[in-house]
PDB file of C-alpha atoms in Angstrom:
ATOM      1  CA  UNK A 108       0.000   0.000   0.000  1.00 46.00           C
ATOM      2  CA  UNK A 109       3.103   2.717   0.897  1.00 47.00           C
ATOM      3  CA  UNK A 110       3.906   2.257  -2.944  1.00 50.00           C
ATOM      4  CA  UNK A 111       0.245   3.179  -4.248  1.00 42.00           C
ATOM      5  CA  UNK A 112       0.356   5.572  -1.835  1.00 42.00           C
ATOM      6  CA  UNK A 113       3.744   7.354  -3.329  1.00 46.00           C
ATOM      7  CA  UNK A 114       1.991   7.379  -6.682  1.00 46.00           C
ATOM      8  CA  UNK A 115      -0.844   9.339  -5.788  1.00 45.00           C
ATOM      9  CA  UNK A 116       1.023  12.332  -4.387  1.00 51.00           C
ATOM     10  CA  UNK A 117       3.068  12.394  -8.042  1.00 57.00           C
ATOM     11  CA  UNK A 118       5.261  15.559  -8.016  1.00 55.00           C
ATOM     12  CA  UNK A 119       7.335  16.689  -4.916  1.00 58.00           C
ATOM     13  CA  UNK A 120       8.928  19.964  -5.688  1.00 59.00           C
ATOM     14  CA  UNK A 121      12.843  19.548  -5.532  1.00 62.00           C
ATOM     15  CA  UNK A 122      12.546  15.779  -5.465  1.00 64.00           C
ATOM     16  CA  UNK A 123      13.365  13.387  -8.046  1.00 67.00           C
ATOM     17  CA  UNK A 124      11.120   9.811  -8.170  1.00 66.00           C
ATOM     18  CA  UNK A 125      10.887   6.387  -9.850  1.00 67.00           C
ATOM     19  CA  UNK A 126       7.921   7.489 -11.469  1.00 66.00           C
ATOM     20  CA  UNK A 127       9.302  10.566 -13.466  1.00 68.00           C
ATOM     21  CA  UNK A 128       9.296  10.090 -17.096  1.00 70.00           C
ATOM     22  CA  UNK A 129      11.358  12.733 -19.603  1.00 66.00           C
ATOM     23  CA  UNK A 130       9.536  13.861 -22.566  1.00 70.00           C
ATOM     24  CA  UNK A 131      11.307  15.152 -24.901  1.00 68.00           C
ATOM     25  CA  UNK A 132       9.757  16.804 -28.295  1.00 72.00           C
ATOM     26  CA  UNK A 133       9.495  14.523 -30.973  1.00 84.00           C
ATOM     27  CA  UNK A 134      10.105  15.798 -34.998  1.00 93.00           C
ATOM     28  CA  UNK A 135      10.060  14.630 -38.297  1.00 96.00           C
ATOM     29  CA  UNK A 136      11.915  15.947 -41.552  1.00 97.00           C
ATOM     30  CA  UNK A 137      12.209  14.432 -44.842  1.00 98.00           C
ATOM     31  CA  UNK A 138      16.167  14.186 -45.991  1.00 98.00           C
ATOM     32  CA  UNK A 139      17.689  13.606 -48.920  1.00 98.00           C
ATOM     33  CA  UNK A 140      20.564  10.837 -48.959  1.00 98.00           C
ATOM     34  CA  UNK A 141      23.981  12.654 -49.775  1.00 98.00           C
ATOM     35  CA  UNK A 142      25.887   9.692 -48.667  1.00 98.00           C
ATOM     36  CA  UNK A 143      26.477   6.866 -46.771  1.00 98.00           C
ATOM     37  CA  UNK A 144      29.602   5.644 -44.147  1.00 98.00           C
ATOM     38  CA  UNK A 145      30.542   1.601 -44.070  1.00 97.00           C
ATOM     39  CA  UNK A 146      29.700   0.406 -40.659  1.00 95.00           C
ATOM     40  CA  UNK A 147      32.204  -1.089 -37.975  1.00 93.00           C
ATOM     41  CA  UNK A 148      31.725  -3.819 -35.352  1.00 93.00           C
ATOM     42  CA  UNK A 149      28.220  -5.577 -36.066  1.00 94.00           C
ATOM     43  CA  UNK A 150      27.494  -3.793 -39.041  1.00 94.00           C
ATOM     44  CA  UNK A 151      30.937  -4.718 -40.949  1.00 94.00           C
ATOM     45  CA  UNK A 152      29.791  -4.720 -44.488  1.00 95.00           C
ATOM     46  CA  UNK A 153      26.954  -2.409 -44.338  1.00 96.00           C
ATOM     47  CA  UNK A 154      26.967   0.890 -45.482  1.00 97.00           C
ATOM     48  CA  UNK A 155      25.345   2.262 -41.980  1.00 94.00           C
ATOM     49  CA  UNK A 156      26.020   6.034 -41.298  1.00 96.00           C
ATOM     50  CA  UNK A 157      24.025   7.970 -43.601  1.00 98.00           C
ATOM     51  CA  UNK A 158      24.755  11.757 -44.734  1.00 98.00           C
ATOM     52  CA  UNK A 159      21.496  13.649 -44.610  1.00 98.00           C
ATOM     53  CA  UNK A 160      20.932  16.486 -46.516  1.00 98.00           C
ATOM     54  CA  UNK A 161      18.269  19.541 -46.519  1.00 98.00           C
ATOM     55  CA  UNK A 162      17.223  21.088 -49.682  1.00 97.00           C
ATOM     56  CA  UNK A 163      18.515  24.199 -51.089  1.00 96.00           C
ATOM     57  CA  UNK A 164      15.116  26.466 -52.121  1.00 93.00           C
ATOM     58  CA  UNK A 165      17.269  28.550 -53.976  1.00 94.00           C
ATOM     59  CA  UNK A 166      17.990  25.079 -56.637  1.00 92.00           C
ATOM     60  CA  UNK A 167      21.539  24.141 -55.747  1.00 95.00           C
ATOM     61  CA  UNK A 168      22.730  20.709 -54.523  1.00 96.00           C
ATOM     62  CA  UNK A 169      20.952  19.620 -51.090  1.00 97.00           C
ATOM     63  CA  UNK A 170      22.842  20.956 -48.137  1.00 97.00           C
ATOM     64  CA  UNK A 171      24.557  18.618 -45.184  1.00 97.00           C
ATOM     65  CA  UNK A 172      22.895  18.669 -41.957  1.00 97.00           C
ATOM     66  CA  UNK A 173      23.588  15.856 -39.910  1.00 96.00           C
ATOM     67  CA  UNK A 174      24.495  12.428 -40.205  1.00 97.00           C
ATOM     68  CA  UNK A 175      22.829   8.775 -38.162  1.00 97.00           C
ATOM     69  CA  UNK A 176      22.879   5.004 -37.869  1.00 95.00           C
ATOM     70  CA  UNK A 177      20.198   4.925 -35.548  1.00 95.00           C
ATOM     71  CA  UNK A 178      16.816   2.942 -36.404  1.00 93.00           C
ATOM     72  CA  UNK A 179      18.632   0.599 -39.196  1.00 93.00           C
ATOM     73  CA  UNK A 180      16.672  -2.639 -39.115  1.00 94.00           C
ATOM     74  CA  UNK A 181      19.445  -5.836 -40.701  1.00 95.00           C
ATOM     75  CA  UNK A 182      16.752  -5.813 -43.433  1.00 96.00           C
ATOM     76  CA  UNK A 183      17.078  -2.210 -44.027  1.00 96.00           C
ATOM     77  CA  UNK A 184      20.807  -2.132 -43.546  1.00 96.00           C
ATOM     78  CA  UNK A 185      20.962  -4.667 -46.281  1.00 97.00           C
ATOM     79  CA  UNK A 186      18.485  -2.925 -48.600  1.00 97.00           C
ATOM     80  CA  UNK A 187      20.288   0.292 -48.089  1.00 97.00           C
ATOM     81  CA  UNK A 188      23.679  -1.354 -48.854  1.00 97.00           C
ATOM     82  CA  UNK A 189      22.566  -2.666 -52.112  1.00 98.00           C
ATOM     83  CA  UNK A 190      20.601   0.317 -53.531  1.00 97.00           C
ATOM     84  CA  UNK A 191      23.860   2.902 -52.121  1.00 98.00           C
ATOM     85  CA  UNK A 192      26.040   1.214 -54.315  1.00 97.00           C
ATOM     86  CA  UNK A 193      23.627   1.524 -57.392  1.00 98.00           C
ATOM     87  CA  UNK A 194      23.467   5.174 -57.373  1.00 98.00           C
ATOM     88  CA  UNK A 195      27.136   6.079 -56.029  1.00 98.00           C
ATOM     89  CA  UNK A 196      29.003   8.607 -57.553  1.00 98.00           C
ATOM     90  CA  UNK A 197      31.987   8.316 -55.998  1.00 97.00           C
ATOM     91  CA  UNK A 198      33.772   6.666 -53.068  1.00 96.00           C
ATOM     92  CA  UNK A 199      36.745   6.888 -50.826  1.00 94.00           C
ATOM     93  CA  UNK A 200      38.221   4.569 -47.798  1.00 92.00           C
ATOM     94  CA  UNK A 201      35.460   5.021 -45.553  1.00 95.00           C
ATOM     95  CA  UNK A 202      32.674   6.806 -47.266  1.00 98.00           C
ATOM     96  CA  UNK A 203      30.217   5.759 -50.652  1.00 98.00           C
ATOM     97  CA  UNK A 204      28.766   9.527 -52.344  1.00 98.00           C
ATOM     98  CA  UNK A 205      25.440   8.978 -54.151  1.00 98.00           C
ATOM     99  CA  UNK A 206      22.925  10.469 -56.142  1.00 97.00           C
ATOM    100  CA  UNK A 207      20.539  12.350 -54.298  1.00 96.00           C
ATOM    101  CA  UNK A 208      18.135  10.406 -55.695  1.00 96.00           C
ATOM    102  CA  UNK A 209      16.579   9.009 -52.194  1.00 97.00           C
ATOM    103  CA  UNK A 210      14.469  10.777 -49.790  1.00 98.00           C
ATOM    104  CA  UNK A 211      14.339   9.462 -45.588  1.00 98.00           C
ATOM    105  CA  UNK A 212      12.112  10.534 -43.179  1.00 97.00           C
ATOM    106  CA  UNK A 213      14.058  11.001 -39.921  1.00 98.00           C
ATOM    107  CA  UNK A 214      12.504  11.681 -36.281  1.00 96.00           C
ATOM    108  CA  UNK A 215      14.817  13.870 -33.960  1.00 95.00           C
ATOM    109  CA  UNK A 216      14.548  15.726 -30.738  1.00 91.00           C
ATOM    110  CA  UNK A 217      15.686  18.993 -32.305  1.00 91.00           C
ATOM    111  CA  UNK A 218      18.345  21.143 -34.397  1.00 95.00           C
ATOM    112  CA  UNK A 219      21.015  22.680 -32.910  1.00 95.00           C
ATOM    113  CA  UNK A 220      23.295  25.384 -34.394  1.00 95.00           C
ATOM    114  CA  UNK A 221      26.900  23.843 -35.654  1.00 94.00           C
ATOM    115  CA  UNK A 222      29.752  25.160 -37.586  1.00 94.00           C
ATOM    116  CA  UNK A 223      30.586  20.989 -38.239  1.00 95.00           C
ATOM    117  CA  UNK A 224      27.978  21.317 -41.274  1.00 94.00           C
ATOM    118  CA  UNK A 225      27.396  23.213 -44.393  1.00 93.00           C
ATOM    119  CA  UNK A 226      24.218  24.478 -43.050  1.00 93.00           C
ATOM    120  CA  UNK A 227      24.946  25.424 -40.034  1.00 95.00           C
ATOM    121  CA  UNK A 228      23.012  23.437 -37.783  1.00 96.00           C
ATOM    122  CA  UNK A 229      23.072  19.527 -36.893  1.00 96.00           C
ATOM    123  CA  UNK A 230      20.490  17.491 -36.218  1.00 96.00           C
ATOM    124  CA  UNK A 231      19.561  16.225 -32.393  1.00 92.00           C
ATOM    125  CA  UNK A 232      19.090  12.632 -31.695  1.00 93.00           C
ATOM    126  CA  UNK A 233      18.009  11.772 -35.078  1.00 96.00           C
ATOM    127  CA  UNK A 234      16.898   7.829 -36.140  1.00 96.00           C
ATOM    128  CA  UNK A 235      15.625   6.625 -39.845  1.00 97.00           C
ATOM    129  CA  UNK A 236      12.114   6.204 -39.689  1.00 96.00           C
ATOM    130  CA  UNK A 237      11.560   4.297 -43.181  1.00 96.00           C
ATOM    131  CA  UNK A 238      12.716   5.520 -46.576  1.00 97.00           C
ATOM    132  CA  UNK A 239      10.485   7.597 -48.793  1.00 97.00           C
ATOM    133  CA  UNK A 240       9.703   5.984 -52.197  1.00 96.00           C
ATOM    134  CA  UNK A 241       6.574   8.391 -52.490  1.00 97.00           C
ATOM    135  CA  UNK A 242       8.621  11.783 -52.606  1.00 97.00           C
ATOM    136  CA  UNK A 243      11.272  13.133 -54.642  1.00 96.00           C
ATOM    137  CA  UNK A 244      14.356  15.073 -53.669  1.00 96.00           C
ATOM    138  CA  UNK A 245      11.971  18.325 -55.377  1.00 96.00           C
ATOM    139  CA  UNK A 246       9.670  17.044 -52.252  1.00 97.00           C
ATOM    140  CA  UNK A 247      12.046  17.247 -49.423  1.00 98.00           C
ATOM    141  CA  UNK A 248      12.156  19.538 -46.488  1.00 98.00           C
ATOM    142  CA  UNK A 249      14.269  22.888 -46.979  1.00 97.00           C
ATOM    143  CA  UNK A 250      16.957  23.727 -45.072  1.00 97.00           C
ATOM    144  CA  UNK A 251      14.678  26.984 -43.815  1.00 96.00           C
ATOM    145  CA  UNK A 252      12.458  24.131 -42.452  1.00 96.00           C
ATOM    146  CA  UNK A 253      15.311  22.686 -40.728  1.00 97.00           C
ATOM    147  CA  UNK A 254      16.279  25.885 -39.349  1.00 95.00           C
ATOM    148  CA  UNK A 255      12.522  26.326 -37.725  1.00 94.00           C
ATOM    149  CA  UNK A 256      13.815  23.220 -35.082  1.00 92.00           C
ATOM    150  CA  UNK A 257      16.259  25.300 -33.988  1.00 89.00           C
ATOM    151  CA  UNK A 258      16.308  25.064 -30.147  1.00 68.00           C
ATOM    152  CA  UNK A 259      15.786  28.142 -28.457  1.00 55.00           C
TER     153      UNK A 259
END
């Protein structure tokens, strides 16, 4: 019963419980692929970090923002692999450039301002949430939309 009765009173001001949860915000953006890092450890053999990139409303090539690995499925990982090298332009030790051919729609907590990449912010937190065969790179979110998440 002392436990039921610790849930009832919730919040304590200044005190910290068991039952606290953090919420944090919760965003989505649709990315264009730039390019994609081969994976270490578990994911040897998969191309795994991905290069996301906003678009340019102005018409010029999409513009880096932020890079993640996080929310690759095996299935996807393999999928991605295969369809990367199909469309790569270019590659070096680490790193396979592609067309900017796909779009991804990627959840995040938020945007923070960076001088790391070309558009000077980088993205919070952010996981793949599938890929995007519906939309275009023409269809992707602008880098002024990025911007928006900005925390303040």
């Amino acid at each position: 019963m002392p436990e039921l009765v610790e849930l009832v009173r919730g919040y304590a001001a200044g005190r910290r419980g068991r039952a606290w949860q953090k919420v944090k915000p919760a965003h989505t953006l649709d990315l264009v692929v730039l390019a994609a890092e081969w994976g270490h450890g578990r994911r040897r053999g998969w191309l795994s970090n991905l290069h996301l990139g906003a678009r340019d409303p102005d018409g010029g090539p999409p513009i880096m923002v932020g890079k993640t690995f996080k929310g690759l499925t095996d299935e996807l990982l393999t999928w991605q692999t295969e369809r990367l090298q199909q469309l790569a332009t270019h590659t070096d030790r680490y790193t396979v450039h592609v067309r900017t051919d796909l779009v991804v729609e990627i959840e995040l907590d938020g945007v923070q301002t960076s001088t790391r990449y070309p558009g000077g912010v980088a993205l919070r937190f952010a996981r793949v949430l599938r890929y995007r065969p519906d939309k275009d790179p023409a269809d992707a979110d602008t880098i002024a939309a990025v911007r928006t998440l900005t925390a303040r």
